[in-house]
C-alpha cells in the first residue's frame, strides 16, 4: 500500500487542496488529536460519503488543555494513526507542529457564548472550548473544506463548533456522526487506555446507567428523580460525578417545564484519575 502523504505546513496543505479544487473535487475535514481508534475511522468513512477527498488533521492542541490536564501525557501514536488512515483510504494527513499553528506572537482567541456556556464541560474546563474553537476555526480556514465531521461522543463540542461556523459565516457544513462503542457499550476514547482493568470494567456502568435513566425519563419519571437515581448508580460503580444532566438536545439549555422537547442525557465523571464523558439521546 502506498504510504499516506502528510502535510506538516499550512502551505503544503493548501497546495494539495488547491490541486483537488482545480479538478472540482469536494473536500471533507476530520479534525482529531490522533491516538486513533475505530470511532475516528467511522468519521473518515462518513466524510468519504460526503466528499471525494478527505483530510484528517492530527494535532494535540495545547490551547484546549488546562495546565492541570493531560496534554504532555496525551497518547501520541502517529505511525499507527498513519497506517490506520492508509487502510481507511484517507487522502491526506495534516499534522502541523505547535509552532506552525501558534507562531511566536499568536494573540487571537475565539470568544464563545450559547452552547459553550451551558454549564456542562465548560463548568469543569473553563478554557477548553475557546481552545477548541480557535484551533477548529484555524483548521477551517487553512483547509477550506466543504464538510467537517465531528463525533457526537463530544456532544457539547459538536454544538459549539456548529454554532461557531454559523456565527462566523464559515462556508463549511458541520456534520455530527454517532458514537462508536465497545461491545459492552463503553464509548471508544483515546483516554480509555488510561484505565486499569478494574476501572475499564466499571466504565460499563456509564452506558448502562444512561440507558436506564433515559428509559425512565421516556417512561414518564420526573427528570429530577431519574437523574438522582442515575447519579447514585454511577457513584456506586465508583465514579466521582461532574454531571449527569438532561438538556435540550439542540441548545443544551435546561429543559423547560412541561416536556415536549428533544432531550440529550450528558455525563462526565472521574474514575481513579481518568475523566470520561458520554451522552445519549433520551
Ligand atoms: P479526539 O478523540 O478528541 O481526537 O476526537 C476527534 C474526533 O473524533 C471528535 O470529533 C470526536 O468527537 C470524535 N470521536 C472521538 N471518539 C469517538 C467515538 N467513540 N465515536 C465517534 N466519534 C468519536
GROMACS .gro file of N, CA, C and O in nm, residues 67-184:
model
  472
   67UNK      N    1  -0.357   2.378   3.237
   67UNK     CA    2  -0.224   2.338   3.286
   67UNK      C    3  -0.228   2.210   3.370
   67UNK      O    4  -0.131   2.136   3.373
   68UNK      N    5  -0.340   2.184   3.437
   68UNK     CA    6  -0.350   2.065   3.523
   68UNK      C    7  -0.390   1.940   3.445
   68UNK      O    8  -0.398   1.831   3.501
   69UNK      N    9  -0.421   1.955   3.315
   69UNK     CA   10  -0.472   1.840   3.239
   69UNK      C   11  -0.360   1.761   3.170
   69UNK      O   12  -0.242   1.789   3.190
   70UNK      N   13  -0.402   1.666   3.084
   70UNK     CA   14  -0.311   1.561   3.037
   70UNK      C   15  -0.240   1.590   2.904
   70UNK      O   16  -0.206   1.497   2.832
   71UNK      N   17  -0.214   1.718   2.871
   71UNK     CA   18  -0.151   1.749   2.741
   71UNK      C   19  -0.020   1.672   2.718
   71UNK      O   20  -0.001   1.610   2.614
   72UNK      N   21   0.071   1.674   2.817
   72UNK     CA   22   0.201   1.612   2.790
   72UNK      C   23   0.191   1.461   2.786
   72UNK      O   24   0.265   1.396   2.713
   73UNK      N   25   0.096   1.404   2.860
   73UNK     CA   26   0.088   1.257   2.857
   73UNK      C   27  -0.020   1.206   2.761
   73UNK      O   28  -0.043   1.086   2.751
   74UNK      N   29  -0.088   1.297   2.688
   74UNK     CA   30  -0.188   1.253   2.591
   74UNK      C   31  -0.122   1.158   2.490
   74UNK      O   32  -0.013   1.186   2.440
   75UNK      N   33  -0.185   1.041   2.461
   75UNK     CA   34  -0.116   0.942   2.376
   75UNK      C   35  -0.085   0.995   2.236
   75UNK      O   36  -0.170   1.057   2.172
   76UNK      N   37   0.038   0.971   2.191
   76UNK     CA   38   0.079   1.012   2.056
   76UNK      C   39   0.126   0.886   1.983
   76UNK      O   40   0.227   0.827   2.022
   77UNK      N   41   0.053   0.845   1.881
   77UNK     CA   42   0.076   0.716   1.815
   77UNK      C   43   0.077   0.735   1.663
   77UNK      O   44   0.005   0.668   1.590
   78UNK      N   45   0.160   0.830   1.617
   78UNK     CA   46   0.149   0.876   1.478
   78UNK      C   47   0.164   0.764   1.374
   78UNK      O   48   0.087   0.758   1.278
   79UNK      N   49   0.263   0.675   1.393
   79UNK     CA   50   0.287   0.572   1.291
   79UNK      C   51   0.165   0.482   1.277
   79UNK      O   52   0.121   0.450   1.165
   80UNK      N   53   0.108   0.447   1.392
   80UNK     CA   54  -0.013   0.363   1.390
   80UNK      C   55  -0.132   0.440   1.328
   80UNK      O   56  -0.210   0.384   1.249
   81UNK      N   57  -0.147   0.568   1.362
   81UNK     CA   58  -0.255   0.650   1.306
   81UNK      C   59  -0.244   0.653   1.153
   81UNK      O   60  -0.343   0.638   1.081
   82UNK      N   61  -0.121   0.673   1.107
   82UNK     CA   62  -0.098   0.686   0.963
   82UNK      C   63  -0.134   0.555   0.892
   82UNK      O   64  -0.197   0.556   0.785
   83UNK      N   65  -0.098   0.443   0.954
   83UNK     CA   66  -0.131   0.312   0.895
   83UNK      C   67  -0.282   0.291   0.892
   83UNK      O   68  -0.338   0.246   0.791
   84UNK      N   69  -0.350   0.327   1.001
   84UNK     CA   70  -0.497   0.310   1.005
   84UNK      C   71  -0.564   0.397   0.898
   84UNK      O   72  -0.660   0.355   0.833
   85UNK      N   73  -0.512   0.519   0.880
   85UNK     CA   74  -0.573   0.609   0.782
   85UNK      C   75  -0.543   0.566   0.639
   85UNK      O   76  -0.623   0.591   0.548
   86UNK      N   77  -0.430   0.499   0.619
   86UNK     CA   78  -0.399   0.445   0.486
   86UNK      C   79  -0.498   0.334   0.453
   86UNK      O   80  -0.554   0.330   0.342
   87UNK      N   81  -0.523   0.246   0.551
   87UNK     CA   82  -0.620   0.138   0.529
   87UNK      C   83  -0.759   0.198   0.500
   87UNK      O   84  -0.831   0.152   0.412
   88UNK      N   85  -0.795   0.303   0.572
   88UNK     CA   86  -0.926   0.367   0.554
   88UNK      C   87  -0.933   0.449   0.425
   88UNK      O   88  -1.039   0.500   0.390
   89UNK      N   89  -0.819   0.465   0.358
   89UNK     CA   90  -0.809   0.538   0.232
   89UNK      C   91  -0.842   0.687   0.244
   89UNK      O   92  -0.910   0.745   0.160
   90UNK      N   93  -0.795   0.745   0.353
   90UNK     CA   94  -0.797   0.892   0.362
   90UNK      C   95  -0.699   0.944   0.257
   90UNK      O   96  -0.616   0.869   0.206
   91UNK      N   97  -0.710   1.074   0.222
   91UNK     CA   98  -0.625   1.127   0.115
   91UNK      C   99  -0.502   1.200   0.166
   91UNK      O  100  -0.400   1.206   0.097
   92UNK      N  101  -0.513   1.261   0.285
   92UNK     CA  102  -0.402   1.341   0.335
   92UNK      C  103  -0.413   1.356   0.486
   92UNK      O  104  -0.524   1.373   0.539
   93UNK      N  105  -0.298   1.350   0.554
   93UNK     CA  106  -0.293   1.384   0.696
   93UNK      C  107  -0.236   1.526   0.705
   93UNK      O  108  -0.134   1.556   0.641
   94UNK      N  109  -0.300   1.610   0.783
   94UNK     CA  110  -0.243   1.741   0.814
   94UNK      C  111  -0.197   1.734   0.959
   94UNK      O  112  -0.280   1.722   1.050
   95UNK      N  113  -0.065   1.735   0.979
   95UNK     CA  114  -0.009   1.722   1.114
   95UNK      C  115   0.091   1.834   1.139
   95UNK      O  116   0.213   1.814   1.128
   96UNK      N  117   0.041   1.953   1.169
   96UNK     CA  118   0.131   2.066   1.191
   96UNK      C  119   0.199   2.058   1.327
   96UNK      O  120   0.150   1.990   1.418
   97UNK      N  121   0.311   2.127   1.342
   97UNK     CA  122   0.373   2.141   1.474
   97UNK      C  123   0.298   2.249   1.551
   97UNK      O  124   0.221   2.327   1.494
   98UNK      N  125   0.324   2.254   1.681
   98UNK     CA  126   0.264   2.360   1.764
   98UNK      C  127   0.309   2.498   1.712
   98UNK      O  128   0.229   2.593   1.706
   99UNK      N  129   0.435   2.508   1.668
   99UNK     CA  130   0.488   2.638   1.619
   99UNK      C  131   0.420   2.678   1.488
   99UNK      O  132   0.400   2.796   1.461
  100UNK      N  133   0.383   2.580   1.405
  100UNK     CA  134   0.313   2.611   1.280
  100UNK      C  135   0.173   2.666   1.311
  100UNK      O  136   0.126   2.760   1.248
  101UNK      N  137   0.108   2.608   1.410
  101UNK     CA  138  -0.028   2.650   1.445
  101UNK      C  139  -0.028   2.781   1.523
  101UNK      O  140  -0.114   2.866   1.505
  102UNK      N  141   0.067   2.791   1.616
  102UNK     CA  142   0.072   2.908   1.704
  102UNK      C  143   0.210   2.971   1.696
  102UNK      O  144   0.292   2.955   1.789
  103UNK      N  145   0.237   3.042   1.587
  103UNK     CA  146   0.371   3.103   1.575
  103UNK      C  147   0.392   3.208   1.684
  103UNK      O  148   0.295   3.259   1.742
  104UNK      N  149   0.516   3.238   1.709
  104UNK     CA  150   0.557   3.345   1.803
  104UNK      C  151   0.466   3.466   1.784
  104UNK      O  152   0.447   3.513   1.672
  105UNK      N  153   0.409   3.514   1.893
  105UNK     CA  154   0.326   3.635   1.884
  105UNK      C  155   0.178   3.606   1.863
  105UNK      O  156   0.096   3.699   1.863
  106UNK      N  157   0.141   3.483   1.848
  106UNK     CA  158  -0.001   3.447   1.828
  106UNK      C  159  -0.084   3.505   1.943
  106UNK      O  160  -0.049   3.486   2.060
  107UNK      N  161  -0.194   3.575   1.911
  107UNK     CA  162  -0.262   3.651   2.017
  107UNK      C  163  -0.415   3.656   2.003
  107UNK      O  164  -0.478   3.744   2.061
  108UNK      N  165  -0.472   3.562   1.927
  108UNK     CA  166  -0.615   3.572   1.900
  108UNK      C  167  -0.688   3.446   1.948
  108UNK      O  168  -0.642   3.335   1.925
  109UNK      N  169  -0.802   3.468   2.015
  109UNK     CA  170  -0.884   3.355   2.061
  109UNK      C  171  -1.028   3.383   2.025
  109UNK      O  172  -1.071   3.499   2.030
  110UNK      N  173  -1.101   3.280   1.991
  110UNK     CA  174  -1.244   3.296   1.963
  110UNK      C  175  -1.319   3.291   2.095
  110UNK      O  176  -1.297   3.201   2.177
  111UNK      N  177  -1.404   3.389   2.114
  111UNK     CA  178  -1.480   3.400   2.239
  111UNK      C  179  -1.622   3.350   2.214
  111UNK      O  180  -1.685   3.387   2.115
  112UNK      N  181  -1.673   3.268   2.305
  112UNK     CA  182  -1.796   3.193   2.278
  112UNK      C  183  -1.903   3.217   2.382
  112UNK      O  184  -1.872   3.244   2.498
  113UNK      N  185  -2.027   3.199   2.339
  113UNK     CA  186  -2.139   3.200   2.432
  113UNK      C  187  -2.232   3.085   2.393
  113UNK      O  188  -2.188   2.997   2.320
  114UNK      N  189  -2.358   3.090   2.433
  114UNK     CA  190  -2.455   2.987   2.391
  114UNK      C  191  -2.414   2.849   2.439
  114UNK      O  192  -2.387   2.830   2.558
  115UNK      N  193  -2.407   2.750   2.347
  115UNK     CA  194  -2.381   2.612   2.391
  115UNK      C  195  -2.246   2.596   2.462
  115UNK      O  196  -2.228   2.499   2.537
  116UNK      N  197  -2.155   2.691   2.441
  116UNK     CA  198  -2.025   2.682   2.509
  116UNK      C  199  -2.035   2.723   2.655
  116UNK      O  200  -1.940   2.707   2.732
  117UNK      N  201  -2.150   2.782   2.693
  117UNK     CA  202  -2.167   2.828   2.832
  117UNK      C  203  -2.286   2.759   2.896
  117UNK      O  204  -2.361   2.818   2.972
  118UNK      N  205  -2.304   2.631   2.863
  118UNK     CA  206  -2.421   2.556   2.909
  118UNK      C  207  -2.408   2.509   3.053
  118UNK      O  208  -2.504   2.460   3.112
  119UNK      N  209  -2.287   2.522   3.111
  119UNK     CA  210  -2.267   2.472   3.247
  119UNK      C  211  -2.243   2.322   3.249
  119UNK      O  212  -2.274   2.255   3.347
  120UNK      N  213  -2.189   2.268   3.141
  120UNK     CA  214  -2.155   2.125   3.137
  120UNK      C  215  -2.003   2.113   3.137
  120UNK      O  216  -1.940   2.140   3.239
  121UNK      N  217  -1.939   2.078   3.023
  121UNK     CA  218  -1.792   2.072   3.019
  121UNK      C  219  -1.730   2.204   3.061
  121UNK      O  220  -1.627   2.209   3.128
  122UNK      N  221  -1.791   2.314   3.017
  122UNK     CA  222  -1.736   2.448   3.044
  122UNK      C  223  -1.726   2.477   3.193
  122UNK      O  224  -1.638   2.552   3.237
  123UNK      N  225  -1.814   2.415   3.274
  123UNK     CA  226  -1.809   2.440   3.418
  123UNK      C  227  -1.684   2.376   3.480
  123UNK      O  228  -1.636   2.420   3.583
  124UNK      N  229  -1.635   2.269   3.417
  124UNK     CA  230  -1.521   2.196   3.472
  124UNK      C  231  -1.391   2.224   3.396
  124UNK      O  232  -1.282   2.199   3.447
  125UNK      N  233  -1.406   2.272   3.271
  125UNK     CA  234  -1.290   2.301   3.187
  125UNK      C  235  -1.313   2.441   3.125
  125UNK      O  236  -1.344   2.453   3.006
  126UNK      N  237  -1.300   2.545   3.207
  126UNK     CA  238  -1.345   2.679   3.163
  126UNK      C  239  -1.273   2.736   3.041
  126UNK      O  240  -1.328   2.822   2.973
  127UNK      N  241  -1.151   2.690   3.013
  127UNK     CA  242  -1.080   2.747   2.896
  127UNK      C  243  -1.084   2.653   2.775
  127UNK      O  244  -1.032   2.685   2.669
  128UNK      N  245  -1.145   2.537   2.793
  128UNK     CA  246  -1.139   2.431   2.692
  128UNK      C  247  -1.198   2.471   2.557
  128UNK      O  248  -1.133   2.459   2.453
  129UNK      N  249  -1.323   2.522   2.556
  129UNK     CA  250  -1.389   2.545   2.427
  129UNK      C  251  -1.330   2.663   2.350
  129UNK      O  252  -1.334   2.664   2.227
  130UNK      N  253  -1.274   2.761   2.421
  130UNK     CA  254  -1.206   2.870   2.349
  130UNK      C  255  -1.088   2.810   2.272
  130UNK      O  256  -1.063   2.847   2.156
  131UNK      N  257  -1.018   2.717   2.334
  131UNK     CA  258  -0.906   2.650   2.267
  131UNK      C  259  -0.952   2.565   2.150
  131UNK      O  260  -0.891   2.567   2.043
  132UNK      N  261  -1.062   2.493   2.170
  132UNK     CA  262  -1.117   2.409   2.062
  132UNK      C  263  -1.162   2.498   1.945
  132UNK      O  264  -1.127   2.474   1.829
  133UNK      N  265  -1.241   2.600   1.976
  133UNK     CA  266  -1.298   2.684   1.869
  133UNK      C  267  -1.188   2.755   1.792
  133UNK      O  268  -1.196   2.769   1.669
  134UNK      N  269  -1.085   2.799   1.862
  134UNK     CA  270  -0.976   2.870   1.795
  134UNK      C  271  -0.903   2.777   1.699
  134UNK      O  272  -0.880   2.812   1.582
  135UNK      N  273  -0.872   2.657   1.744
  135UNK     CA  274  -0.798   2.566   1.655
  135UNK      C  275  -0.889   2.517   1.541
  135UNK      O  276  -0.844   2.507   1.427
  136UNK      N  277  -1.015   2.492   1.571
  136UNK     CA  278  -1.105   2.444   1.465
  136UNK      C  279  -1.131   2.557   1.364
  136UNK      O  280  -1.133   2.534   1.243
  137UNK      N  281  -1.144   2.680   1.413
  137UNK     CA  282  -1.158   2.794   1.323
  137UNK      C  283  -1.038   2.806   1.231
  137UNK      O  284  -1.050   2.829   1.110
  138UNK      N  285  -0.920   2.787   1.287
  138UNK     CA  286  -0.797   2.791   1.206
  138UNK      C  287  -0.796   2.677   1.104
  138UNK      O  288  -0.767   2.698   0.986
  139UNK      N  289  -0.829   2.556   1.150
  139UNK     CA  290  -0.831   2.440   1.058
  139UNK      C  291  -0.929   2.464   0.943
  139UNK      O  292  -0.900   2.429   0.828
  140UNK      N  293  -1.043   2.525   0.974
  140UNK     CA  294  -1.142   2.552   0.870
  140UNK      C  295  -1.088   2.651   0.767
  140UNK      O  296  -1.112   2.637   0.647
  141UNK      N  297  -1.017   2.752   0.811
  141UNK     CA  298  -0.965   2.850   0.714
  141UNK      C  299  -0.839   2.798   0.644
  141UNK      O  300  -0.813   2.831   0.529
  142UNK      N  301  -0.764   2.713   0.711
  142UNK     CA  302  -0.644   2.657   0.649
  142UNK      C  303  -0.680   2.558   0.539
  142UNK      O  304  -0.621   2.555   0.431
  143UNK      N  305  -0.780   2.474   0.566
  143UNK     CA  306  -0.815   2.364   0.475
  143UNK      C  307  -0.928   2.402   0.380
  143UNK      O  308  -0.938   2.348   0.271
  144UNK      N  309  -1.014   2.495   0.425
  144UNK     CA  310  -1.132   2.536   0.349
  144UNK      C  311  -1.212   2.416   0.298
  144UNK      O  312  -1.238   2.403   0.178
  145UNK      N  313  -1.253   2.327   0.389
  145UNK     CA  314  -1.330   2.209   0.346
  145UNK      C  315  -1.476   2.245   0.317
  145UNK      O  316  -1.527   2.345   0.367
  146UNK      N  317  -1.542   2.160   0.238
  146UNK     CA  318  -1.687   2.174   0.217
  146UNK      C  319  -1.761   2.119   0.338
  146UNK      O  320  -1.868   2.168   0.374
  147UNK      N  321  -1.704   2.013   0.398
  147UNK     CA  322  -1.768   1.945   0.511
  147UNK      C  323  -1.665   1.923   0.621
  147UNK      O  324  -1.546   1.906   0.593
  148UNK      N  325  -1.713   1.922   0.746
  148UNK     CA  326  -1.626   1.883   0.857
  148UNK      C  327  -1.706   1.788   0.945
  148UNK      O  328  -1.823   1.814   0.976
  149UNK      N  329  -1.641   1.678   0.982
  149UNK     CA  330  -1.708   1.572   1.057
  149UNK      C  331  -1.663   1.574   1.202
  149UNK      O  332  -1.543   1.575   1.229
  150UNK      N  333  -1.761   1.571   1.293
  150UNK     CA  334  -1.733   1.566   1.436
  150UNK      C  335  -1.816   1.457   1.500
  150UNK      O  336  -1.929   1.431   1.458
  151UNK      N  337  -1.764   1.394   1.605
  151UNK     CA  338  -1.835   1.286   1.672
  151UNK      C  339  -1.935   1.339   1.774
  151UNK      O  340  -1.907   1.436   1.845
  152UNK      N  341  -2.049   1.271   1.782
  152UNK     CA  342  -2.147   1.303   1.888
  152UNK      C  343  -2.091   1.267   2.025
  152UNK      O  344  -2.144   1.312   2.126
  153UNK      N  345  -1.987   1.186   2.028
  153UNK     CA  346  -1.920   1.150   2.154
  153UNK      C  347  -1.890   1.277   2.236
  153UNK      O  348  -1.907   1.281   2.356
  154UNK      N  349  -1.843   1.381   2.165
  154UNK     CA  350  -1.816   1.510   2.230
  154UNK      C  351  -1.931   1.604   2.190
  154UNK      O  352  -1.916   1.690   2.104
  155UNK      N  353  -2.045   1.581   2.253
  155UNK     CA  354  -2.170   1.641   2.206
  155UNK      C  355  -2.169   1.793   2.219
  155UNK      O  356  -2.209   1.865   2.129
  156UNK      N  357  -2.120   1.842   2.332
  156UNK     CA  358  -2.117   1.988   2.351
  156UNK      C  359  -2.022   2.051   2.250
  156UNK      O  360  -2.050   2.157   2.193
  157UNK      N  361  -1.909   1.984   2.226
  157UNK     CA  362  -1.813   2.034   2.125
  157UNK      C  363  -1.879   2.044   1.988
  157UNK      O  364  -1.859   2.143   1.915
  158UNK      N  365  -1.956   1.940   1.952
  158UNK     CA  366  -2.026   1.942   1.822
  158UNK      C  367  -2.117   2.064   1.812
  158UNK      O  368  -2.121   2.133   1.710
  159UNK      N  369  -2.188   2.093   1.920
  159UNK     CA  370  -2.280   2.209   1.920
  159UNK      C  371  -2.202   2.341   1.915
  159UNK      O  372  -2.241   2.436   1.848
  160UNK      N  373  -2.091   2.346   1.987
  160UNK     CA  374  -2.009   2.469   1.990
  160UNK      C  375  -1.953   2.498   1.850
  160UNK      O  376  -1.958   2.611   1.802
  161UNK      N  377  -1.900   2.395   1.786
  161UNK     CA  378  -1.837   2.413   1.655
  161UNK      C  379  -1.942   2.446   1.548
  161UNK      O  380  -1.919   2.531   1.461
  162UNK      N  381  -2.059   2.382   1.558
  162UNK     CA  382  -2.167   2.411   1.464
  162UNK      C  383  -2.208   2.557   1.475
  162UNK      O  384  -2.222   2.628   1.375
  163UNK      N  385  -2.223   2.603   1.600
  163UNK     CA  386  -2.263   2.743   1.626
  163UNK      C  387  -2.157   2.841   1.576
  163UNK      O  388  -2.186   2.942   1.512
  164UNK      N  389  -2.030   2.808   1.603
  164UNK     CA  390  -1.921   2.897   1.562
  164UNK      C  391  -1.917   2.911   1.411
  164UNK      O  392  -1.904   3.022   1.358
  165UNK      N  393  -1.928   2.799   1.338
  165UNK     CA  394  -1.921   2.804   1.192
  165UNK      C  395  -2.035   2.889   1.136
  165UNK      O  396  -2.016   2.969   1.045
  166UNK      N  397  -2.153   2.874   1.198
  166UNK     CA  398  -2.269   2.951   1.153
  166UNK      C  399  -2.249   3.099   1.185
  166UNK      O  400  -2.268   3.186   1.100
  167UNK      N  401  -2.207   3.129   1.307
  167UNK     CA  402  -2.196   3.269   1.351
  167UNK      C  403  -2.088   3.344   1.273
  167UNK      O  404  -2.100   3.464   1.250
  168UNK      N  405  -1.982   3.273   1.235
  168UNK     CA  406  -1.871   3.340   1.163
  168UNK      C  407  -1.884   3.324   1.012
  168UNK      O  408  -1.790   3.358   0.938
  169UNK      N  409  -1.998   3.273   0.966
  169UNK     CA  410  -2.024   3.254   0.821
  169UNK      C  411  -1.913   3.174   0.754
  169UNK      O  412  -1.875   3.203   0.640
  170UNK      N  413  -1.860   3.076   0.824
  170UNK     CA  414  -1.756   2.993   0.763
  170UNK      C  415  -1.825   2.898   0.664
  170UNK      O  416  -1.920   2.830   0.701
  171UNK      N  417  -1.778   2.894   0.540
  171UNK     CA  418  -1.850   2.818   0.438
  171UNK      C  419  -1.821   2.668   0.444
  171UNK      O  420  -1.767   2.610   0.352
  172UNK      N  421  -1.857   2.608   0.556
  172UNK     CA  422  -1.834   2.465   0.577
  172UNK      C  423  -1.958   2.408   0.645
  172UNK      O  424  -2.018   2.475   0.728
  173UNK      N  425  -1.996   2.288   0.604
  173UNK     CA  426  -2.110   2.225   0.669
  173UNK      C  427  -2.057   2.130   0.776
  173UNK      O  428  -1.985   2.035   0.745
  174UNK      N  429  -2.094   2.157   0.900
  174UNK     CA  430  -2.051   2.072   1.012
  174UNK      C  431  -2.150   1.957   1.026
  174UNK      O  432  -2.271   1.979   1.034
  175UNK      N  433  -2.096   1.836   1.028
  175UNK     CA  434  -2.182   1.716   1.034
  175UNK      C  435  -2.143   1.633   1.156
  175UNK      O  436  -2.024   1.606   1.179
  176UNK      N  437  -2.243   1.591   1.232
  176UNK     CA  438  -2.220   1.506   1.350
  176UNK      C  439  -2.237   1.360   1.313
  176UNK      O  440  -2.320   1.326   1.230
  177UNK      N  441  -2.156   1.273   1.374
  177UNK     CA  442  -2.165   1.129   1.347
  177UNK      C  443  -2.181   1.055   1.479
  177UNK      O  444  -2.127   1.097   1.582
  178UNK      N  445  -2.257   0.944   1.477
  178UNK     CA  446  -2.287   0.871   1.601
  178UNK      C  447  -2.164   0.816   1.673
  178UNK      O  448  -2.062   0.788   1.610
  179UNK      N  449  -2.176   0.799   1.802
  179UNK     CA  450  -2.067   0.747   1.886
  179UNK      C  451  -2.045   0.598   1.858
  179UNK      O  452  -2.140   0.521   1.860
  180UNK      N  453  -1.921   0.562   1.836
  180UNK     CA  454  -1.885   0.421   1.819
  180UNK      C  455  -1.848   0.365   1.957
  180UNK      O  456  -1.772   0.428   2.031
  181UNK      N  457  -1.904   0.248   1.989
  181UNK     CA  458  -1.889   0.192   2.124
  181UNK      C  459  -1.822   0.056   2.122
  181UNK      O  460  -1.827  -0.015   2.022
  182UNK      N  461  -1.762   0.019   2.235
  182UNK     CA  462  -1.709  -0.115   2.253
  182UNK      C  463  -1.827  -0.211   2.273
  182UNK      O  464  -1.941  -0.164   2.290
  183UNK      N  465  -1.800  -0.343   2.276
  183UNK     CA  466  -1.913  -0.438   2.284
  183UNK      C  467  -1.991  -0.422   2.414
  183UNK      O  468  -2.110  -0.450   2.418
  184UNK      N  469  -1.927  -0.376   2.523
  184UNK     CA  470  -2.003  -0.356   2.647
  184UNK      C  471  -2.066  -0.218   2.654
  184UNK      O  472  -2.118  -0.179   2.758
   0.00000   0.00000   0.00000
